[in-house]
Structure formats: structure tokens, C-alpha cells
GROMACS .gro file of C-alpha atoms in nm:
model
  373
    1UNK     CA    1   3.413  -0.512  -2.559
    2UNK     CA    2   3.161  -0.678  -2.758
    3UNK     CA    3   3.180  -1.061  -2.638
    4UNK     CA    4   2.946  -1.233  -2.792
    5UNK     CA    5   2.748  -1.162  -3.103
    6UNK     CA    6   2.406  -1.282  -2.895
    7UNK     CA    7   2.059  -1.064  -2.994
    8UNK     CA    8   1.787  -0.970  -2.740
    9UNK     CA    9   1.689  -1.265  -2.458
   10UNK     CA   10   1.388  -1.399  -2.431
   11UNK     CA   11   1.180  -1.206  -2.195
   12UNK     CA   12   0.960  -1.579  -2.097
   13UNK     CA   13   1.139  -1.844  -1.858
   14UNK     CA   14   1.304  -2.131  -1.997
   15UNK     CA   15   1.135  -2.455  -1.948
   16UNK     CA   16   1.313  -2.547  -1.668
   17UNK     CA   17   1.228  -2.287  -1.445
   18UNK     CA   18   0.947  -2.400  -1.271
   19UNK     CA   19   1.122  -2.706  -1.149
   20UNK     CA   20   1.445  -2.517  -1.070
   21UNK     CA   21   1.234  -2.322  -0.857
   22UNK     CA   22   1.026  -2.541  -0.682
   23UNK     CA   23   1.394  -2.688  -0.572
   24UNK     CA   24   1.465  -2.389  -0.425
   25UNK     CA   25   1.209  -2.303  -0.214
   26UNK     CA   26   1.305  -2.476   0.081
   27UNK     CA   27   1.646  -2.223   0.071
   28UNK     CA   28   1.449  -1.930   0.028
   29UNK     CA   29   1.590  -1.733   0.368
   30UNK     CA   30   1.922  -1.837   0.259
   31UNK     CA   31   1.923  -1.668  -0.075
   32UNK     CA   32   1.771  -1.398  -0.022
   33UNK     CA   33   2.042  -1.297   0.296
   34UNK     CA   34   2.277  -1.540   0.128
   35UNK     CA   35   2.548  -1.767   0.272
   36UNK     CA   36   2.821  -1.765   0.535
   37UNK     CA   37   3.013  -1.472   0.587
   38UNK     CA   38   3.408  -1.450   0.594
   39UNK     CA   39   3.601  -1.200   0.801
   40UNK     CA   40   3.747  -0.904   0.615
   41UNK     CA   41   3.794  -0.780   0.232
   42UNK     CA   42   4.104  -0.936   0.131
   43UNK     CA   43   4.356  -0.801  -0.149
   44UNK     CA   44   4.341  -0.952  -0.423
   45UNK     CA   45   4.657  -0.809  -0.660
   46UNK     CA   46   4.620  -0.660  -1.011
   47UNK     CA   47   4.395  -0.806  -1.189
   48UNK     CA   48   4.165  -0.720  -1.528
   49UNK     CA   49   3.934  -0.880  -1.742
   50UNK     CA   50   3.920  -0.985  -1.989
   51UNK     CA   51   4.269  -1.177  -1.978
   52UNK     CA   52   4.546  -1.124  -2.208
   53UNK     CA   53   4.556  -1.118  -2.537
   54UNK     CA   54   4.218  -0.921  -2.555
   55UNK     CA   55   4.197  -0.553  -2.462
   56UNK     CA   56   4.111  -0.524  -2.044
   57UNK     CA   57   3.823  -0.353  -1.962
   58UNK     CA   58   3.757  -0.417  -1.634
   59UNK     CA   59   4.065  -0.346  -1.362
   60UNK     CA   60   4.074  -0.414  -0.994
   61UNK     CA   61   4.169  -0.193  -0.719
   62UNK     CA   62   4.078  -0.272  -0.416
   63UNK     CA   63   3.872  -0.394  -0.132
   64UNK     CA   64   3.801  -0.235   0.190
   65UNK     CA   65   3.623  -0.344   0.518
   66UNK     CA   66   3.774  -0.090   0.755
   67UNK     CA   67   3.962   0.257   0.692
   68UNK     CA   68   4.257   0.064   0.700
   69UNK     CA   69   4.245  -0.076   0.419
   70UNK     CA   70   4.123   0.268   0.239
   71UNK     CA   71   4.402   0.492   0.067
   72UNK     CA   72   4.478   0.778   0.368
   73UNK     CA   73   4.735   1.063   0.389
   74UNK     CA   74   5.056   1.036   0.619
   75UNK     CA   75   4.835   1.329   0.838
   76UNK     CA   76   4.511   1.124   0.840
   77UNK     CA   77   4.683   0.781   0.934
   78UNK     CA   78   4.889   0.986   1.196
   79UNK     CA   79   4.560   1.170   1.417
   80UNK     CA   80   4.408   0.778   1.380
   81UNK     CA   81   4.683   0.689   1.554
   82UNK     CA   82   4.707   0.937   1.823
   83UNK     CA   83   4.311   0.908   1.881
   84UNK     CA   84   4.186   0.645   1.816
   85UNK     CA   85   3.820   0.620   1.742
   86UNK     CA   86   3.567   0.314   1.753
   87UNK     CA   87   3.609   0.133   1.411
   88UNK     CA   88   3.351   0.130   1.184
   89UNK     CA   89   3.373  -0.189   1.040
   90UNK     CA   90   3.155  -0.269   0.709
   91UNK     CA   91   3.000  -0.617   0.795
   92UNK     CA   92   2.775  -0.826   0.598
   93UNK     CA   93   2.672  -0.540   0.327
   94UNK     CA   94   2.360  -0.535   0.184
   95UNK     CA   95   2.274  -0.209   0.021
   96UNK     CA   96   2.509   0.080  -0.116
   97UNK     CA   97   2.452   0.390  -0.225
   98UNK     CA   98   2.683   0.750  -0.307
   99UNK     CA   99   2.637   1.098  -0.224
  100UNK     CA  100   2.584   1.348  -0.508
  101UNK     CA  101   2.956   1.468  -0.516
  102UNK     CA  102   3.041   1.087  -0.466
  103UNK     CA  103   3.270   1.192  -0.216
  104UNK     CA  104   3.050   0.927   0.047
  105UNK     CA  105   2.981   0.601  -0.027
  106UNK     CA  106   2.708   0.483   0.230
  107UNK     CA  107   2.694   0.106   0.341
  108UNK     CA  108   2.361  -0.069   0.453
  109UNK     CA  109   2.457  -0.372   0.690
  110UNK     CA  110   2.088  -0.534   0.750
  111UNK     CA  111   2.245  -0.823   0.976
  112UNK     CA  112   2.472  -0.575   1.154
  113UNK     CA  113   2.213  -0.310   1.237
  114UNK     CA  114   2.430  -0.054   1.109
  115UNK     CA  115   2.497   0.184   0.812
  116UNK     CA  116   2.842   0.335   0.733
  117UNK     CA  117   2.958   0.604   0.615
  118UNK     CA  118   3.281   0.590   0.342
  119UNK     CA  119   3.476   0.892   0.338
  120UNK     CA  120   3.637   0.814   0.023
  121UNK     CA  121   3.868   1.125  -0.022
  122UNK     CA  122   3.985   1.130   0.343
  123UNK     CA  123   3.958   0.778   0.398
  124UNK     CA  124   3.727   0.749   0.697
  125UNK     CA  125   3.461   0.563   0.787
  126UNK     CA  126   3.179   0.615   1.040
  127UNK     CA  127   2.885   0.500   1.163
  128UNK     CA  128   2.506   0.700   1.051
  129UNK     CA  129   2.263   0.795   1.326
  130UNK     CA  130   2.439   0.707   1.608
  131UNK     CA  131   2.324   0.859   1.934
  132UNK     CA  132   2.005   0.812   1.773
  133UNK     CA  133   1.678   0.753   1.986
  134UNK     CA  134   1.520   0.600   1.701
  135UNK     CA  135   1.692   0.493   1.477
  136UNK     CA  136   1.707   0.161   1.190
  137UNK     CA  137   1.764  -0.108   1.374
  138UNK     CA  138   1.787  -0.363   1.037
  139UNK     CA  139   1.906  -0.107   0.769
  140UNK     CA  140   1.887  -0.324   0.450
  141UNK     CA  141   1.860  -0.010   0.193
  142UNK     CA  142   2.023   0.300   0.130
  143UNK     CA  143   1.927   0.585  -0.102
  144UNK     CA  144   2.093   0.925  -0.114
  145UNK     CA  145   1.913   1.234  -0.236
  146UNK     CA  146   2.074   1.569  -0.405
  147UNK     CA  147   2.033   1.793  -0.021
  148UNK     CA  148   2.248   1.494   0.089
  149UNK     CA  149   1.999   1.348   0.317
  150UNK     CA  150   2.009   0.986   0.376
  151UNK     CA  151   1.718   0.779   0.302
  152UNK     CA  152   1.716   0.380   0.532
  153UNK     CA  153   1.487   0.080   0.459
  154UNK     CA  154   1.429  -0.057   0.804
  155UNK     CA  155   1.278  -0.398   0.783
  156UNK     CA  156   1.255  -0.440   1.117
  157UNK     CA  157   1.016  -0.116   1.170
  158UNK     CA  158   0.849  -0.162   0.829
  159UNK     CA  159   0.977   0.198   0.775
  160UNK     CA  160   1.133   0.471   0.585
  161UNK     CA  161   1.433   0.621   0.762
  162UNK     CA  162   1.555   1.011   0.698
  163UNK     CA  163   1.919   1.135   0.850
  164UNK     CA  164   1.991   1.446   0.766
  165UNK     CA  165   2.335   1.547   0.679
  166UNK     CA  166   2.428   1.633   1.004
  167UNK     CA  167   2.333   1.271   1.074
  168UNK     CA  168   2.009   1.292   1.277
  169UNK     CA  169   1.693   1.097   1.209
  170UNK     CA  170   1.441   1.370   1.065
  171UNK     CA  171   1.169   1.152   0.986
  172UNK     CA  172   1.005   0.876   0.925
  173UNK     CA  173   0.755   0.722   0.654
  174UNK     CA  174   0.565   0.448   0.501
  175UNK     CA  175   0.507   0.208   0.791
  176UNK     CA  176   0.124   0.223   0.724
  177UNK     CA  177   0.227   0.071   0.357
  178UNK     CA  178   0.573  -0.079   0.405
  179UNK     CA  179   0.641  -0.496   0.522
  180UNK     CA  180   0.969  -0.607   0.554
  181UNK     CA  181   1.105  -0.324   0.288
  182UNK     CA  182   1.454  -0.409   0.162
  183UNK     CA  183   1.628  -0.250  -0.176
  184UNK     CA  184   1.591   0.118  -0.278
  185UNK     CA  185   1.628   0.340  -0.539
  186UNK     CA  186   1.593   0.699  -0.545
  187UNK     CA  187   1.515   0.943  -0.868
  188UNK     CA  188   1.683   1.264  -0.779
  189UNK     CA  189   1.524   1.462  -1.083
  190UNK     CA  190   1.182   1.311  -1.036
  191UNK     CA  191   1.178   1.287  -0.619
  192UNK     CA  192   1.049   0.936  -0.633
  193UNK     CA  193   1.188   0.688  -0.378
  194UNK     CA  194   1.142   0.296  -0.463
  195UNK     CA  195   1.109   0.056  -0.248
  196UNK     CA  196   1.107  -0.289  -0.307
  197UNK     CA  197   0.878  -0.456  -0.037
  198UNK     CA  198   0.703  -0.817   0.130
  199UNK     CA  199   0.931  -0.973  -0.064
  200UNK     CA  200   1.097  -1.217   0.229
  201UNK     CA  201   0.881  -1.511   0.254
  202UNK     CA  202   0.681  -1.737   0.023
  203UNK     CA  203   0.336  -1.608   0.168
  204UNK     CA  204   0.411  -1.267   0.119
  205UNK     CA  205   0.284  -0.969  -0.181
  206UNK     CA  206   0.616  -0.926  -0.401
  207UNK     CA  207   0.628  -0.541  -0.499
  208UNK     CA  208   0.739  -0.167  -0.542
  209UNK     CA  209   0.617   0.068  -0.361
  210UNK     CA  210   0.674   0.421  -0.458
  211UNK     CA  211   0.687   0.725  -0.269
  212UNK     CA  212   0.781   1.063  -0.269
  213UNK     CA  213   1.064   1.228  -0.062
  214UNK     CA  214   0.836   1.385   0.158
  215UNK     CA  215   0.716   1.038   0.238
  216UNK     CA  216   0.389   1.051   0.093
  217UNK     CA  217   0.261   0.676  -0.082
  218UNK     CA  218   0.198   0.724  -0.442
  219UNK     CA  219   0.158   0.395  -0.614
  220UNK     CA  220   0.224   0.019  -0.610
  221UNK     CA  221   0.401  -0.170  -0.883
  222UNK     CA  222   0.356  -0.511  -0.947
  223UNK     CA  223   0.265  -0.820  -0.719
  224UNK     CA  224   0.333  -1.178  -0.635
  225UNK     CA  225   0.362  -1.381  -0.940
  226UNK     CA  226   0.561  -1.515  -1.324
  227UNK     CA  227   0.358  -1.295  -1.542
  228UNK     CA  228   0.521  -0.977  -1.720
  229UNK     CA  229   0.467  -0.643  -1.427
  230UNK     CA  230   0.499  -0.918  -1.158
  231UNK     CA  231   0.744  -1.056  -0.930
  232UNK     CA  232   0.895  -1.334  -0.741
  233UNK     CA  233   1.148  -1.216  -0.496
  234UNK     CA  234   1.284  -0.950  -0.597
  235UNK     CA  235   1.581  -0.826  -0.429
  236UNK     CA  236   1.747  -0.499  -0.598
  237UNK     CA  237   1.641  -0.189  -0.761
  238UNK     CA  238   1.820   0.085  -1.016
  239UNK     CA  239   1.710   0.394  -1.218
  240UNK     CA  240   1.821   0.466  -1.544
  241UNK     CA  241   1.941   0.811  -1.660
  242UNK     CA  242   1.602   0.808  -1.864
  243UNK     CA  243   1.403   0.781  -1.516
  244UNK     CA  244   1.314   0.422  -1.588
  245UNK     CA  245   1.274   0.176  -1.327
  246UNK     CA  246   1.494  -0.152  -1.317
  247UNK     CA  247   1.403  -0.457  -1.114
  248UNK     CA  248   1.557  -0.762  -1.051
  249UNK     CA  249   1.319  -1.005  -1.043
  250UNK     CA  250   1.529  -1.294  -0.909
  251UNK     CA  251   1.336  -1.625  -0.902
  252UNK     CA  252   1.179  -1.542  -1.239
  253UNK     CA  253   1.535  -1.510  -1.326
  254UNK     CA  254   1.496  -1.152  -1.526
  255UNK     CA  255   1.509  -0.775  -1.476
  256UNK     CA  256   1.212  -0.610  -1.554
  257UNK     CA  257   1.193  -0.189  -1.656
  258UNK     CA  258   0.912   0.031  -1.595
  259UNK     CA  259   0.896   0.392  -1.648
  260UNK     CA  260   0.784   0.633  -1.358
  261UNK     CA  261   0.465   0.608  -1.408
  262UNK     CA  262   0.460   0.214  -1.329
  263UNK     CA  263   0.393   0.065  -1.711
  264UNK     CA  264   0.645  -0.169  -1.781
  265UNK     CA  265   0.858  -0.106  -2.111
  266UNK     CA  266   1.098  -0.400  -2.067
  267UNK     CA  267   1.158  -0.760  -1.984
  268UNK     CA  268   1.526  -0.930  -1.998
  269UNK     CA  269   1.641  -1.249  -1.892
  270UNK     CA  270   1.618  -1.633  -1.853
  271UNK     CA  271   1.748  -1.873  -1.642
  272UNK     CA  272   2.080  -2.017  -1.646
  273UNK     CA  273   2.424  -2.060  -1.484
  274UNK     CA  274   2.658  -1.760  -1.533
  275UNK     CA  275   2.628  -1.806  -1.896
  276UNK     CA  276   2.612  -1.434  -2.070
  277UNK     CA  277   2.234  -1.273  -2.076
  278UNK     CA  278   2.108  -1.594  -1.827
  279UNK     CA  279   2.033  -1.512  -1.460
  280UNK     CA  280   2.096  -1.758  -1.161
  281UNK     CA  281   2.039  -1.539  -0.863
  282UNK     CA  282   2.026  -1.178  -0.983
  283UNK     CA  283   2.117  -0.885  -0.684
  284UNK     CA  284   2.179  -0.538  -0.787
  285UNK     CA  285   2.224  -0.358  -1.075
  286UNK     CA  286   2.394  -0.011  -1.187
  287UNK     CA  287   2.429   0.186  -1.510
  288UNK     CA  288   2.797   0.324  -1.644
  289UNK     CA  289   2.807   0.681  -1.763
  290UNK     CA  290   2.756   0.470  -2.140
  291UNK     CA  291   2.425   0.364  -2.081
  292UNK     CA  292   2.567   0.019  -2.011
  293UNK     CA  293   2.358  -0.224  -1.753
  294UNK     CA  294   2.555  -0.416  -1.486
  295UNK     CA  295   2.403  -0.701  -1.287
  296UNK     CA  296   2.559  -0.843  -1.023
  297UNK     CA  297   2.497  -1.266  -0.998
  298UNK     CA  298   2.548  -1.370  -0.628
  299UNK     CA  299   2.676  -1.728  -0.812
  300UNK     CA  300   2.869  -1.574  -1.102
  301UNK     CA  301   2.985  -1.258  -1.058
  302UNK     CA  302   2.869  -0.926  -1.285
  303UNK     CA  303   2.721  -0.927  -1.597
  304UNK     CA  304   2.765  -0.602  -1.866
  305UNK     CA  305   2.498  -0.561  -2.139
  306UNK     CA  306   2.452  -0.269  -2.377
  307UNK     CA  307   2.137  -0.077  -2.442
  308UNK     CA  308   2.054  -0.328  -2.672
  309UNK     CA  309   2.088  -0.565  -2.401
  310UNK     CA  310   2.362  -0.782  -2.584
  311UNK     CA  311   2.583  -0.921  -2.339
  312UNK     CA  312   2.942  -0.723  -2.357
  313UNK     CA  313   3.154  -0.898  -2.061
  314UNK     CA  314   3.128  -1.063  -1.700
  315UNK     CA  315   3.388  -0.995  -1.440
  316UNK     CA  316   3.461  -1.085  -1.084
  317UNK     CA  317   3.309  -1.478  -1.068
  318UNK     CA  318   3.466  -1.790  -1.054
  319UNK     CA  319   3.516  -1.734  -0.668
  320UNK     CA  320   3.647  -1.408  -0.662
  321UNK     CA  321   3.397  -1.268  -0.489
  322UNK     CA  322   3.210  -1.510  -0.253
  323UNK     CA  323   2.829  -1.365  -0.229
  324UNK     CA  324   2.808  -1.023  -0.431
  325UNK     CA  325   2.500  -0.849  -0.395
  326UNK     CA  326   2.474  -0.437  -0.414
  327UNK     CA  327   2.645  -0.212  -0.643
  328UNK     CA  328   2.708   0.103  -0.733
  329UNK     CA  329   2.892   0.311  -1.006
  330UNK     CA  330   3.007   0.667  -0.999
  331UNK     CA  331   3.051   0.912  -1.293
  332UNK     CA  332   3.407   0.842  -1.345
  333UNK     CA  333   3.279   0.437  -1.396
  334UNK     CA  334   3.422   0.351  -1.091
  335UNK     CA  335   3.226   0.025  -0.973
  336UNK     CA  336   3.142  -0.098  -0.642
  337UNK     CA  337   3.034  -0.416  -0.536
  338UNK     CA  338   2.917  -0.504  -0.195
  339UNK     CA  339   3.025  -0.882  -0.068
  340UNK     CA  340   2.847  -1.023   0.140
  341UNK     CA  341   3.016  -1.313   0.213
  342UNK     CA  342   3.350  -1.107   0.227
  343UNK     CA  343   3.252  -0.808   0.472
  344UNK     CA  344   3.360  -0.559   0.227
  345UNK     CA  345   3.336  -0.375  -0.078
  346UNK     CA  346   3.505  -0.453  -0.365
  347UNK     CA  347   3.608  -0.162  -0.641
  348UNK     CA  348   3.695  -0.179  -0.978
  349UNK     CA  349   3.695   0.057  -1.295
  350UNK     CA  350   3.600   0.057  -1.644
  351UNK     CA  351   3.926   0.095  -1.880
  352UNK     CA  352   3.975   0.104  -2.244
  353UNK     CA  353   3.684   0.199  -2.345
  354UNK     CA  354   3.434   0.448  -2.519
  355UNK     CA  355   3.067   0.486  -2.642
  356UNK     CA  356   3.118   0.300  -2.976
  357UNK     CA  357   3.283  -0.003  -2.735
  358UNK     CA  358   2.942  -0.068  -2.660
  359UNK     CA  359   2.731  -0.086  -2.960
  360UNK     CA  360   2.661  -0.457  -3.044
  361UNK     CA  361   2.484  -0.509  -3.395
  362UNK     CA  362   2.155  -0.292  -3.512
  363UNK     CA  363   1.864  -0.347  -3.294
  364UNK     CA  364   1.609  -0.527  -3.450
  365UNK     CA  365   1.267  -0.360  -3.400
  366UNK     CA  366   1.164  -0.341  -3.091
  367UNK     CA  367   0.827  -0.651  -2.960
  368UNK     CA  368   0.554  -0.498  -2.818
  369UNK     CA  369   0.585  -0.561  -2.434
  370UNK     CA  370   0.306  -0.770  -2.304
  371UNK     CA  371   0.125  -0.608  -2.018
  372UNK     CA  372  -0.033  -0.754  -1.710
  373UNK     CA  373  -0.401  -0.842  -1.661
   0.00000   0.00000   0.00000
């Protein structure tokens, strides 16, 4: 699996990204929502990466945007045709996130106003909180914690969202803290919900805010700014198995790592255009049950790195996907990516491979991280 024979990045920008930024200002909204939409996930046949005559890794097997195009039994497509229920169409995703027995995926649709429910064994979809007095009305985050209860970034509340399993709204949190939050991540050993937050315009604080599960504020992480422990948009969040913190910081063109207590431990990344270990327009981010790091780039598909952060592979650009953003993998390395230009999620699988796949050469000692002022 081991692509390229490149050692750490360079945690400081290259030179040219100050001016590649100031160019992109003016399409700020865009990217951070990013692009036009098309209607439905459409099959795409087998396909793998690498191509042949190297070993494939990565396999394709599917996309979905309704339960139509999920697998179902003879009985299940049978009783969905004899009564017939409103569909619960995925529609410009922006967050994902699975249920403990990964049985559920859960789909955040900020533009819709909607999350959805994947029943991915009995290949069903519905719609969370409905009937709901108050309820997300711009659902751009989705977290899942180990009772099952679903946790909902609501930018246009400036709130914390809680459905229960039985799929009523149970509470509510953080709107005293909380402007225009977007991503989440949850720590289900530590009970820490992050929340990446004012990070939609130019004038607003870029940060983390992190909370507890009972919704009380316990620190900030980070602010507006290029400096290592600050931010400039960033969009998506992920926890490591180790409990550490991963951000992507997507017009410094990097991922940044804290651990829980907020001190960062690790900065990756430069700019660059799809070329392995250089960021363009970095969206979410997921670990494989190796320790592996997966970044999705809207522009160029997904990126694999080890724990070395070596780049291993990247899978699913050159136009296969049109804008991928979220993404999620499951214990059995099952990956999925949520298109936002497609309407759908996209899943693939990890394939020929094992631990030792992953090791690149010997680390080199590790550089002292620079902190903040």
C-alpha cells in the first residue's frame, strides 16, 4: 500500500498560500457549502484502486440516495410496495455519523433541513425527529453516542440537538456559546462532544468548542488565525482511538491534533492540488481499524496516510465523486463518503490489506510541536 516513499509534511504553509487564499475569499460561501448539486447517487460499476497491475486496496460498492438503491430482502421490497411510505431521500449531505452496532448510518442534510436515518441491515431509510415541535431546522452535524442517542448541530438555532432513540428531541444545549455550529465529533469513552463553531464568514471567531453530553461548556480550542492551535475555516472534525482530536483546518490547508485536554500534539499538511500529503480543500476525516487517517479533498478525492503520516493511497478523484465532504468508517473498514454534489453516499471497503501494509519507513524523531501564544 505504501505509495510513495515521502517522510513527514511540513506542518508551515507553502509560500504560496497567502496569495492562494486571498483569491479565494471572495468564494468563501461557496466552499464551505460547496457547488451545484446533481440529482441522485449514480452506479458506478466495479471499480478498485489502485489499477491493475498493483494489488487493489480500495473497492467500490455502491451509492445510495434512497432505499432503493440500498440492498433489501424480497419481504422488505414487497411491504414497500404494498405501503408505501414518504421517501426519505438523502439530499445535499453534509455530516455522517454511525450508531454503536453500526447497524444506522445517520445523514445530516444542512440545506435540506433534514437528518436521515440508514437502516443498513434492513435497508430503510427514515427521517429523525419528525413530528417534532422543535426540532433542527439546518442540521449540518451528526454525532452518535454509545445509549444511541442522537446528537444535531443546528446552525440555524446556534444549538445542540438531542433525539433520543425513540426519536424525540430530549434536549437542547450550547446556544449561550454556540454561532453557526457545523461539524461534530463525539468521544464515547471520554463523553466529550466537539463542535466546530463561527466558522462561516470572514468576520467570524474560527474554533472548537467542547462540551460534555450533558451539555455543559467545558472549554474552547483555538481561534481565528495561521498560527499552530488556530484556525481558518475549519470544516470537519474526527477522534482518534487514542482520544485525540483531529481538525481540518481547511484554508490553512492542514489538519491539526490536539489531545482532550486542548494542547495540540500535531500539525500536517501544506497546500497543493491533489498531490499526496498536500491539501486543496480538506472536509472530513476518519480513522480505519489500522490506525490509518483518511481525508476526504472536496477537489481530489480521499487521501490515506499512516501513523507516520506518509501518504499510502488516494481514491475516488478525478471526477468520480463531484463534491465529497463527510465520512465515516466502520469496524469492518467499510468507508463512507457523503457527496454533496451527488445527493448520496458513496461506500467503499478496504481490501488486501493488514497492519504491516501500513508501515512506511522508521519515523524519524518526533519535532517538538510549536504552541500558540
Amino acid at each position: 500500500m505504501h505509495l510513495t516513499d515521502a517522510k513527514l509534511l511540513p506542518a508551515r504553509l507553502a509560500g504560496t498560500g497567502a496569495r492562494r487564499l486571498a483569491a479565494l475569499a471572495p468564494l468563501l460561501p461557496l466552499l464551505l457549502s460547496a457547488g451545484c448539486a446533481t440529482q441522485g447517487a449514480v452506479p458506478k460499476g466495479n471499480v478498485v484502486w489502485p489499477l491493475p497491475p498493483d494489488k487493489p486496496r480500495i473497492r467500490y460498492l455502491g451509492s445510495f440516495a434512497t432505499p432503493e438503491h440500498l440492498p433489501r430482502s424480497g419481504g422488505r421490497a414487497f411491504l414497500d410496495a404494498l405501503l408505501p411510505r414518504a421517501t426519505a431521500r438523502i439530499q445535499s449531505p453534509t455530516g455522517l455519523a454511525l450508531s454503536p452496532d453500526e447497524r444506522r448510518l445517520y445523514v445530516a442534510c444542512a440545506p435540506a433541513g433534514r437528518v436521515v436515518m440508514v437502516d443498513l441491515g434492513a435497508g430503510t431509510m427514515e427521517l429523525v425527529a419528525v413530528g417534532q415541535q422543535a426540532k433542527p431546522q439546518q442540521p449540518f452535524g451528526v454525532a452518535v453516542d454509545a445509549q444511541d442517542n442522537v446528537y444535531v448541530s443546528d446552525k440555524a438555532t446556534n444549538a445542540i440537538f438531542v433525539v433520543s432513540p425513540q426519536g424525540d428531541v430530549v434536549r437542547r444545549f450550547g446556544s449561550e456559546v454556540l454561532q453557526g455550529p457545523m461539524s461534530l465529533a463525539l468521544d464515547r469513552r471520554r463523553q466529550l462532544l466537539y463542535v466546530v463553531n463561527g466558522a462561516f464568514t470572514l468576520a467570524n471567531e474560527h474554533r472548537v468548542e467542547v462540551f460534555s453530553l450533558a451539555g455543559q461548556h467545558l472549554r474552547t480550542i483555538g481561534k481565528r488565525g495561521s498560527a499552530p492551535g488556530e484556525f481558518n475555516f475549519p470544516t470537519q472534525l474526527a477522534v482518534s482511538a487514542e482520544g485525540d482530536l483531529y481538525v481540518a483546518d481547511m484554508l490553512n490547508f492542514r489538519i491539526q491534533a490536539f489531545n482532550p485536554e486542548g494542547t495540540l500534539q500535531e500539525v500536517t499538511g501544506q497546500i497543493g492540488a491533489g498531490e499526496p500529503g498536500t491539501f486543496d480543500k480538506i472536509k472530513g476525516m476518519a480513522f480505519d481499524t489500522f490506525g490509518n487517517l483518511y481525508v476526504v479533498d472536496s477537489l481530489h478525492g480521499v487521501q490515506i496516510f499512516n501513523a507516520q503520516r506518509q501518504p499510502l493511497l488516494v481514491f475516488g478523484g478525478g471526477g468520480f465523486m463531484k463534491v465529497p465532504n463527510a465520512i465515516v468508517i466502520d469496524s469492518k473498514n467499510q468507508i463512507f463518503v457523503a457527496d454533496y454534489g451527488q445527493n448520496g453516499i458513496h461506500r467503499f471497503v478496504l481490501i488486501n490489506t493488514s497492519a504491516t501494509d501500513s508501515q512506511g519507513d522508521p519515523a524519524p524523531a518526533a519535532p517538538a510541536v510549536p504552541q500558540p501564544n
